[in-house]
Short mmCIF file of C-alpha atoms in Angstrom, two decimals:
data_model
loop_
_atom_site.label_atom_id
_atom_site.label_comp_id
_atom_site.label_asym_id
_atom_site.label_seq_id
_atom_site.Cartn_x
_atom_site.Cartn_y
_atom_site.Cartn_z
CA UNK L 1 43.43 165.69 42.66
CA UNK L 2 47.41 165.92 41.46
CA UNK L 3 48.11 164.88 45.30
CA UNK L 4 45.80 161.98 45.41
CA UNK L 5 46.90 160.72 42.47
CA UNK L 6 50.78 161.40 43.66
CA UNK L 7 50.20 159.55 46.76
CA UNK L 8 48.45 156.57 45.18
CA UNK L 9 51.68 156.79 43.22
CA UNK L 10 54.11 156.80 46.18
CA UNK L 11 52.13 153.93 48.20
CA UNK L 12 52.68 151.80 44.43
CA UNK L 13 56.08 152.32 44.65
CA UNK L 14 56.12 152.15 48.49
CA UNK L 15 54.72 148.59 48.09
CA UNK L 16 56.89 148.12 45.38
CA UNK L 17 60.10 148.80 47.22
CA UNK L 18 59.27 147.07 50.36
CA UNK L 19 57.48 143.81 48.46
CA UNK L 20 61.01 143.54 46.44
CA UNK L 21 62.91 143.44 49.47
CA UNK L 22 60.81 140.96 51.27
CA UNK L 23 60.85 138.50 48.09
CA UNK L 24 64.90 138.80 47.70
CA UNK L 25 65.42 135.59 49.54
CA UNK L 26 63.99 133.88 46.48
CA UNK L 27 67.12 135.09 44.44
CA UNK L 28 69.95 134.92 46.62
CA UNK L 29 69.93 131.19 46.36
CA UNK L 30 70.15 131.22 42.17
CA UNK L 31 73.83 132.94 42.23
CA UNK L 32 74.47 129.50 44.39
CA UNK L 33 77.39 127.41 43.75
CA UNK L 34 79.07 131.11 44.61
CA UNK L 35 79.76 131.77 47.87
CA UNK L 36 78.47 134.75 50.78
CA UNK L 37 81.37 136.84 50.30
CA UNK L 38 81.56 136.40 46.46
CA UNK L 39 77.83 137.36 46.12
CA UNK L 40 78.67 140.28 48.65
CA UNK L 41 81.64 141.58 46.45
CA UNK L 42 79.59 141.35 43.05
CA UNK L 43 76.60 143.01 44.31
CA UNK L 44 79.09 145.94 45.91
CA UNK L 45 80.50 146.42 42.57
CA UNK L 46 77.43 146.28 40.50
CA UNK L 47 75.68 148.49 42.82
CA UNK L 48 78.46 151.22 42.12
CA UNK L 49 77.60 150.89 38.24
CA UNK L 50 74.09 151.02 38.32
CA UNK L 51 73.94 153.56 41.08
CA UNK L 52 76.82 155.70 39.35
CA UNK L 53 74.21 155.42 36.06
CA UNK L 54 71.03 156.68 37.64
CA UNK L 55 73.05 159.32 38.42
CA UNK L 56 74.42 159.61 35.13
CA UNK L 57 71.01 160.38 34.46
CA UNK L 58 69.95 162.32 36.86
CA UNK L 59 73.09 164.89 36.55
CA UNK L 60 73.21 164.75 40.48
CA UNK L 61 77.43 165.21 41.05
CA UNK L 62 77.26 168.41 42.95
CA UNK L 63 77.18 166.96 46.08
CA UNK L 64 80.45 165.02 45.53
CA UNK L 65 82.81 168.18 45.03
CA UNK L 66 81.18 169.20 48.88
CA UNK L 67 81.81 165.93 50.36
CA UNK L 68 85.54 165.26 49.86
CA UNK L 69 85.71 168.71 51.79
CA UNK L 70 84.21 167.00 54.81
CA UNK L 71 86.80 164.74 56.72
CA UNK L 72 84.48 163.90 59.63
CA UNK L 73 81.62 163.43 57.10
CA UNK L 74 84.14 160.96 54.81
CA UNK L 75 84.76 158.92 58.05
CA UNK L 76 81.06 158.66 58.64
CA UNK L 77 80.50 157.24 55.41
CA UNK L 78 83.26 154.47 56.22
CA UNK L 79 82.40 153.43 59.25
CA UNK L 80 78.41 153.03 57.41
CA UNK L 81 79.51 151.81 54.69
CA UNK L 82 81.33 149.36 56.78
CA UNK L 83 77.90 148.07 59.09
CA UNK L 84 76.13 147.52 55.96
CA UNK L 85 78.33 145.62 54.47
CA UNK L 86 78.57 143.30 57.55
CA UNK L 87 74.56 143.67 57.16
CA UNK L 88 74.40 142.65 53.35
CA UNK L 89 76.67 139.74 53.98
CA UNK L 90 75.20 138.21 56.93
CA UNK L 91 71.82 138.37 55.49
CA UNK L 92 73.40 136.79 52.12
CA UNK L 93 74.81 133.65 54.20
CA UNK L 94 72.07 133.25 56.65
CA UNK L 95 69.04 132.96 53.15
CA UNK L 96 71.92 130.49 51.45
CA UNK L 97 72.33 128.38 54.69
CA UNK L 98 68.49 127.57 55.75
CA UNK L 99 68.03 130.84 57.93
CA UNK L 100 65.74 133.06 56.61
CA UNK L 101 63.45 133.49 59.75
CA UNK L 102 65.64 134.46 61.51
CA UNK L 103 67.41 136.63 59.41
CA UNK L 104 63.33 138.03 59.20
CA UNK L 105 63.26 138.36 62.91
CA UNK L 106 66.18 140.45 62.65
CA UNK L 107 64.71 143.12 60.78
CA UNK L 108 61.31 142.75 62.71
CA UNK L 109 63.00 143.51 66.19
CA UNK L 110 64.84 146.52 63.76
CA UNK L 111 62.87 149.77 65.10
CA UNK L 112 63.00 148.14 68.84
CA UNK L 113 66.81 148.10 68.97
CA UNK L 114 66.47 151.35 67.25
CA UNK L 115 64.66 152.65 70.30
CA UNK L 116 67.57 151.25 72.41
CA UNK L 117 70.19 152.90 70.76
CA UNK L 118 68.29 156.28 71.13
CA UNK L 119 68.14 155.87 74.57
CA UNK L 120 71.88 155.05 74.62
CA UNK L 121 73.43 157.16 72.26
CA UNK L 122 71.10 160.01 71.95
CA UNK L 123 69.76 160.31 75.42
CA UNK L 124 66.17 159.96 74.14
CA UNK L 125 63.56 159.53 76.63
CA UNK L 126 60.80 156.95 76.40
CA UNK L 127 57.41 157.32 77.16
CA UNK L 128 56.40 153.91 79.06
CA UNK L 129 54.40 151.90 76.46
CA UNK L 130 57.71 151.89 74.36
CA UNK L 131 59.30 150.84 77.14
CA UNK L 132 56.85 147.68 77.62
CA UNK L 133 57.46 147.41 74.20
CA UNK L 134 61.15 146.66 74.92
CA UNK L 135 61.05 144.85 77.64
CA UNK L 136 58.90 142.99 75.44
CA UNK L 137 61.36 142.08 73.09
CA UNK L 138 64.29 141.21 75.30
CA UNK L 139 61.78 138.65 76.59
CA UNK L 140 61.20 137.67 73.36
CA UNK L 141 64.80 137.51 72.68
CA UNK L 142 65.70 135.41 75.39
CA UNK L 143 62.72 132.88 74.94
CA UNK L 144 64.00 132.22 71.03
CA UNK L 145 67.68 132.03 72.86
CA UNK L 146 66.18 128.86 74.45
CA UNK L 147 64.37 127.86 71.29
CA UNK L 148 67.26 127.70 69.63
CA UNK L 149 70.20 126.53 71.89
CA UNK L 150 71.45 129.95 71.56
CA UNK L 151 71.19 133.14 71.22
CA UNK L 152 69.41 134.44 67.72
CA UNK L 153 72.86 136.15 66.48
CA UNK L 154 71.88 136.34 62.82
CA UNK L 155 68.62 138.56 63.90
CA UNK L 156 70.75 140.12 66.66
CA UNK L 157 73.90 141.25 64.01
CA UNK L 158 71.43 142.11 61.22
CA UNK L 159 68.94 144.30 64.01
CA UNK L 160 71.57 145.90 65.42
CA UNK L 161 74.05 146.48 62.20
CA UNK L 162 71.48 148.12 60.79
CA UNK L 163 70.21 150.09 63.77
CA UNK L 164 73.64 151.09 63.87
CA UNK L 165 73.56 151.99 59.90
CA UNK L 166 70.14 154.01 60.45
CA UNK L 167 71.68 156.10 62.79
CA UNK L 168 74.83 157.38 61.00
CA UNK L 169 72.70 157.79 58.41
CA UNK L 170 70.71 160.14 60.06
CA UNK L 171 73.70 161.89 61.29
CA UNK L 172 75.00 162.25 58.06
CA UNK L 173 71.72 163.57 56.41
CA UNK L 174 72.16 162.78 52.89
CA UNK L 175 70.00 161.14 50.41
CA UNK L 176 69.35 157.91 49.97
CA UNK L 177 71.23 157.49 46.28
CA UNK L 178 74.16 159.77 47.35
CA UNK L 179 74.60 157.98 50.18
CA UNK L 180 74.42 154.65 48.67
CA UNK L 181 77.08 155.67 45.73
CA UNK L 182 79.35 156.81 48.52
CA UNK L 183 79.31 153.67 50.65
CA UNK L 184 79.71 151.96 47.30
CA UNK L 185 82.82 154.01 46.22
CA UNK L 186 84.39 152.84 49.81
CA UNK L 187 83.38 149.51 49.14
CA UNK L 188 84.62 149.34 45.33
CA UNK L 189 88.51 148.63 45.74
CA UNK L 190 88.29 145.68 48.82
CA UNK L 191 85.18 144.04 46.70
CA UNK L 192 86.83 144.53 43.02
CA UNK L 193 89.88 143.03 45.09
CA UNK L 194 88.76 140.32 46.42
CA UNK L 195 87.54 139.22 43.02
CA UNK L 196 90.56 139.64 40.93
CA UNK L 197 92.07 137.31 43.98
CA UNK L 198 89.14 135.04 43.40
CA UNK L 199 89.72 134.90 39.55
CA UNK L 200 93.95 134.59 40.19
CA UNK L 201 93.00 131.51 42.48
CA UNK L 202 91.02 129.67 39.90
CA UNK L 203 87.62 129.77 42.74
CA UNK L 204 85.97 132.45 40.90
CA UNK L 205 82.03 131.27 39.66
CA UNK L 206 81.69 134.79 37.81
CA UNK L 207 83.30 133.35 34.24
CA UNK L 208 83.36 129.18 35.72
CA UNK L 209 79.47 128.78 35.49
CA UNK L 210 78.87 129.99 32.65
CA UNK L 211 77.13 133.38 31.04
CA UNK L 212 73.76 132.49 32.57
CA UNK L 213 75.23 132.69 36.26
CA UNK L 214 77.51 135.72 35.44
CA UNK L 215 74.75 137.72 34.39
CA UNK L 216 72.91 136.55 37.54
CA UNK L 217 75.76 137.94 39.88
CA UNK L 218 75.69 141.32 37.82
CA UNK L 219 72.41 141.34 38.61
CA UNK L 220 73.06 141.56 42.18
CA UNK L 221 73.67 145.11 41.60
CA UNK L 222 69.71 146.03 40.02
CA UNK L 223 68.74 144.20 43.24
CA UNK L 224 69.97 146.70 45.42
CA UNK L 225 69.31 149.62 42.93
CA UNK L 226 65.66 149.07 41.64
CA UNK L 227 64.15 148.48 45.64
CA UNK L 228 65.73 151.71 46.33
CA UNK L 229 65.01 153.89 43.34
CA UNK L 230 61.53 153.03 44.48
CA UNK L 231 61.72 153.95 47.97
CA UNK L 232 62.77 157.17 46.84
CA UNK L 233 60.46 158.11 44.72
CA UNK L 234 58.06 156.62 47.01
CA UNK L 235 59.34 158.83 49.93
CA UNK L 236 58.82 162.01 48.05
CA UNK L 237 55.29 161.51 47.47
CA UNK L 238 53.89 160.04 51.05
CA UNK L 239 54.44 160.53 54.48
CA UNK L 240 57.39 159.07 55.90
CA UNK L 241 54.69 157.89 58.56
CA UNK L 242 53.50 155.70 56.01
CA UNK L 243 56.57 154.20 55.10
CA UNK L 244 57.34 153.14 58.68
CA UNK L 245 54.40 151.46 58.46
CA UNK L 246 55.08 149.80 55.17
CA UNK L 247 58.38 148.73 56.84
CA UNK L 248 56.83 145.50 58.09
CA UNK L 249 55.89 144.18 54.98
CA UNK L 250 59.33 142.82 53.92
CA UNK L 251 60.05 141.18 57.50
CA UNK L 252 56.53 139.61 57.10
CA UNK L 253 57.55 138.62 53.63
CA UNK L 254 60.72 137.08 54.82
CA UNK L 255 59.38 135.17 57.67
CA UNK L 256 56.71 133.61 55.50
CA UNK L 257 59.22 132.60 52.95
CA UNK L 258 61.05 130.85 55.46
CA UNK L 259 57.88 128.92 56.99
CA UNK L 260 56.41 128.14 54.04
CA UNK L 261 58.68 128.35 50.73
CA UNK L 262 62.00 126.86 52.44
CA UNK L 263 60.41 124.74 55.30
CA UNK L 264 61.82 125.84 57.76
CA UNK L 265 61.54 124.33 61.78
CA UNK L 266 59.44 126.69 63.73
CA UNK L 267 58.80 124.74 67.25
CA UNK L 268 56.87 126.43 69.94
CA UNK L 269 59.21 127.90 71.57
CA UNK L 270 59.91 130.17 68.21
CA UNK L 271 56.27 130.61 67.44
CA UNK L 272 56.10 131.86 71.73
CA UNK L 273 59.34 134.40 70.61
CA UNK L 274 58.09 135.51 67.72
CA UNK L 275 54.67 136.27 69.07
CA UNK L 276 56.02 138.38 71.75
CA UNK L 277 58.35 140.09 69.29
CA UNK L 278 54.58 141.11 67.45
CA UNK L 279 53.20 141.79 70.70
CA UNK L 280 55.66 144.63 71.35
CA UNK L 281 55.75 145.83 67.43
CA UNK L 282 51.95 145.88 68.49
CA UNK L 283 51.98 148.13 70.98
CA UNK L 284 55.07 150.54 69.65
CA UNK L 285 52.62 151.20 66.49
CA UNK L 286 49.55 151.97 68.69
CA UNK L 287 51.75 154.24 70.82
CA UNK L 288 53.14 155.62 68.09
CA UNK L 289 49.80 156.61 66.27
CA UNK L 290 48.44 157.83 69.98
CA UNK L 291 51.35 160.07 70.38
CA UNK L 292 50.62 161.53 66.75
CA UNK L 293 46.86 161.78 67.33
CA UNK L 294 47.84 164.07 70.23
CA UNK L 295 50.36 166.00 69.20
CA UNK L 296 48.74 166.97 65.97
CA UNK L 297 44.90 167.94 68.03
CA UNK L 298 47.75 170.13 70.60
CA UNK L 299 48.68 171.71 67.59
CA UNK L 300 45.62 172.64 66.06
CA UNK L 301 43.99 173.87 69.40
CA UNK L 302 47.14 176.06 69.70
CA UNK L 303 46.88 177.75 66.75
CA UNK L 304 42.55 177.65 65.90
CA UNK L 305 41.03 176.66 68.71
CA UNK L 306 39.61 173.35 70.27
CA UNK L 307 36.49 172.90 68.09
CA UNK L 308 38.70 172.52 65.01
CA UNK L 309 41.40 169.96 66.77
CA UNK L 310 38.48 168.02 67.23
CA UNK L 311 37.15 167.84 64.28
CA UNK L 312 40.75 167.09 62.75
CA UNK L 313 40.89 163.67 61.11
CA UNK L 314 43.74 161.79 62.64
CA UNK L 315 47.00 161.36 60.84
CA UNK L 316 49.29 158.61 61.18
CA UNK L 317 52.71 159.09 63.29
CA UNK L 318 56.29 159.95 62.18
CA UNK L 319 57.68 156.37 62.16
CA UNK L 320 61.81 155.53 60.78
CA UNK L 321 61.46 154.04 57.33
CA UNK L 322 64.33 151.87 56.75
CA UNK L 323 65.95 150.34 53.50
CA UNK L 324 66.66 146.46 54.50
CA UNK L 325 68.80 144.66 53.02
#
């Protein structure tokens, strides 16, 4: 019973995390008249206060004394917190400047570019479904590049920043609030710089707009705190199967937003890119849950026999949960 009920728990907070992060294109437009980059700098330094509380409260610091010990790891942690913050910025400018599909599509074609870079970095091998899957998307890819006159560089920069991200991060092997309060730390001083340059130059909106809109860029940093304090307790209590799954809901999210909140254009030839770009998400998931179906009756018959691998319910597949942005 305590499971069930701990697992209801973690797919509340699951939904939780992932519904947040597919409604924060609502709120990125209220710290308007400030800028991308301003909005980028606040939320890096709020993030560092809230984050740097929770663990406060938490009395999680052992892990710091450890990681100043670890050069490589230090570098690591640079060179992430650097991608996101190309990731958090991008996606800022693209919600404030009428492009919220396709900053959507961006984390839709996420786990497909993450495939790539397996294959590329890792030497992974795919099994040929995922690699219909991919060919797929480049389809895809190139159909929206005619759709739009170009190529989709906002979903491009934001898929593969982030692809990028995932896999330091899985390199480095940390958790998800360490991690975060480390990339923040790196971030601090350019952010907290940039400001004080802002302020010197009379272009600041932090103390120009008034207390309602400073307390709306300070809020920037419970934005990117609360989503994640929810993933994480939501990845301790359900499969991280589920969570891939859950993924989708904040691209999904996003992409209606943009349709149907901000109005934006969606010819055919987007609707025929976006369709394929579902098409291959389609048949990566049914792979994916195939593969685990499987792996997990092999398992069984190895270790009690055939009857009871098929009489095994099936369980969903290991899929990458991701924190957008």
């Amino acid at each position: 019973m305590k499971a069930e009920n701990d697992q209801r728990t973690g797919l509340l907070y699951g939904f939780g995390a992932y519904g947040m992060w597919g409604l924060v294109p609502l709120f990125w437009p209220l710290l308007q008249p400030a800028g991308a980059i301003e909005i980028l700098a606040h939320r890096m330094v709020w993030s560092l206060a809230f984050v740097g509380l929770a663990l406060l409260a938490l009395r999680r610091w052992g892990w710091i004394a450890e990681l100043v010990r670890q050069p490589r790891k230090l570098a690591l942690l640079a060179v992430a917190a650097a991608l996101v913050t190309v990731n958090w910025g991008v996606y800022i400018w693209s919600v404030n400047n009428g492009a919220v599909v396709e900053a959507s599509l961006g984390y839709f074609i996420n786990p497909l570019v993450t495939i790539a870079l397996g294959v590329l970095v890792l030497g992974e091998r795919l099994r040929r479904a995922q690699w219909v899957a991919v060919a797929i998307a480049v389809t895809a890819v190139l159909v929206l590049a005619v759709g739009y006159g170009r190529p989709p560089w906002i979903s491009l920069i934001l898929a593969f920043s982030f692809a990028l991200y995932g896999l330091i991060k899985k390199k480095l092997g940390m958790g998800g609030l360490e991690s975060l309060t480390a990339e923040t730390v790196i971030m601090f001083l350019p952010a907290l710089g940039y400001l004080l340059w802002l302020g010197a130059r009379g272009e600041s909106t932090f103390t120009a707009q008034g207390p309602a809109h400073a307390l709306l860029l300070a809020s920037a940093g419970l934005v990117t705190a609360i989503p994640l304090v929810c993933f994480g307790a939501a990845a301790i209590r359900v499969p991280l199967s589920t969570l891939g799954l859950l993924q989708y809901m904040a691209p999904v999210f996003q992409f209606g937003l943009g349709v149907l909140y901000f109005h934006e254009a969606m010819p055919p030839a987007r609707w025929a890119g976006f369709s394929l770009v579902w098409v291959a998400l389609s048949i990566l998931t049914w792979d994916a849950l195939r593969t685990a179906r499987r792996s997990r009756a092999t398992r069984l018959e190895a270790v009690t026999g055939p009857s009871a691998a098929q009489a095994a319910p099936p369980v969903a597949p290991p899929a990458p949960a991701r924190e957008p942005a």
